[in-house]
Amino acid sequence: MDLNTITEVIRRPSERPGRDWHEGDAWLAGGTWLYSTEQPDLRRLIDLTALRWDPLVPTDEGLEIGATCTIRDLYAFPWPQRWTAGPLFRASCEAFLSSFKVWNSATVGGNICMSLPAGPMITATVALEARYELWAPDGSVRFVDALDFVTGDHRNVLAPGEILRRITVPERALRQRTSHRRFTLTRLGRSTVFLVGTQRPGVKDLLLTLTAGTTRPIRISFDALPDGRALRECIDAVPADVWYADPNGTPEHRRHLTRHFAEEIRRELMDGDLP
């Protein structure tokens, strides 16, 4: 879509791009959402891809994902064998309601900052206990747990002009066993629910992440694998106004699916069928 209110594109922003921020600006990375709908309040675009942030950087502490890393690059990343949770990212890439053309331009940071319930990069990073690095226009930096970033449907903690710089996934989380379930009304449709269970090596615990069916990510934690009843009670304790409603499902439908798939994840982790 043509954005006919844009009067300028900053193609070479400073290394700290927040300095270039003014009211009426928007950060431009992949632009897959930005160009998909009218943006009448925007006057300038600031192109972040010109900064050439490293997309994926393995470190002793885990994996750093640059906010402008494309979905294509994330999917193609050669996950080390020790990172048993790596395939979760590939599954999350496949959860995009998009074509391969969108994969070539859509970014990890863009999907997170859109903060939609069905954002699959939110699912993966919350489930693997990631941390987000945020840059403010005044040059300050703060770090936010992925779980706390999204506050509701299309809402998050970003202040005006603040930018997501990188996502850090800890080494310990990348070594976990994972199990996930996703439901869509059509084979290539938007996620109605997307659940991920993780378990530490050698420990019979459970960290269950609920997304897509809720307006913000929900994390349910157990030091030891619960029985089916205890798990169902925790799901039922999620506040009624957190369950999401749209043409892909009612809150009641989403809660029902969540109970069903959570039990499948619990049994799978309990049986030890995963590496």
PDB file of N, CA, C and O in Angstrom, residues 21 29 154 180 209 233 238 273:
ATOM      1  N   TRP A  21      14.561  10.363  16.192  1.00  0.00           N
ATOM      2  CA  TRP A  21      13.120  10.176  16.364  1.00  0.00           C
ATOM      3  C   TRP A  21      12.383  11.492  16.598  1.00  0.00           C
ATOM      4  O   TRP A  21      12.805  12.343  17.372  1.00  0.00           O
ATOM      5  N   ALA A  29      11.647  -1.740   9.277  1.00  0.00           N
ATOM      6  CA  ALA A  29      12.537  -2.892   9.142  1.00  0.00           C
ATOM      7  C   ALA A  29      12.048  -3.676   7.932  1.00  0.00           C
ATOM      8  O   ALA A  29      12.311  -3.316   6.793  1.00  0.00           O
ATOM      9  N   HIS A 154      -2.053  -6.057  20.579  1.00  0.00           N
ATOM     10  CA  HIS A 154      -1.416  -4.936  19.890  1.00  0.00           C
ATOM     11  C   HIS A 154      -0.930  -3.868  20.875  1.00  0.00           C
ATOM     12  O   HIS A 154      -0.855  -2.689  20.538  1.00  0.00           O
ATOM     13  N   HIS A 180       5.344 -28.704  21.727  1.00  0.00           N
ATOM     14  CA  HIS A 180       4.421 -27.620  21.384  1.00  0.00           C
ATOM     15  C   HIS A 180       3.199 -28.160  20.670  1.00  0.00           C
ATOM     16  O   HIS A 180       3.227 -29.244  20.066  1.00  0.00           O
ATOM     17  N   THR A 209       3.791 -22.285  28.355  1.00  0.00           N
ATOM     18  CA  THR A 209       3.532 -20.948  27.818  1.00  0.00           C
ATOM     19  C   THR A 209       2.294 -20.999  26.933  1.00  0.00           C
ATOM     20  O   THR A 209       2.212 -21.825  26.016  1.00  0.00           O
ATOM     21  N   GLU A 233      -6.715 -26.930  36.442  1.00  0.00           N
ATOM     22  CA  GLU A 233      -7.131 -25.881  37.382  1.00  0.00           C
ATOM     23  C   GLU A 233      -6.337 -24.602  37.164  1.00  0.00           C
ATOM     24  O   GLU A 233      -6.881 -23.494  37.283  1.00  0.00           O
ATOM     25  N   VAL A 238      -6.797 -18.713  34.686  1.00  0.00           N
ATOM     26  CA  VAL A 238      -6.455 -17.558  33.844  1.00  0.00           C
ATOM     27  C   VAL A 238      -7.675 -16.636  33.780  1.00  0.00           C
ATOM     28  O   VAL A 238      -8.783 -17.093  33.479  1.00  0.00           O
ATOM     29  N   ASP A 273       9.312 -38.983  25.738  1.00  0.00           N
ATOM     30  CA  ASP A 273       9.455 -39.317  24.327  1.00  0.00           C
ATOM     31  C   ASP A 273      10.364 -38.342  23.584  1.00  0.00           C
ATOM     32  O   ASP A 273      10.757 -38.588  22.456  1.00  0.00           O
TER      33      ASP A 273
END
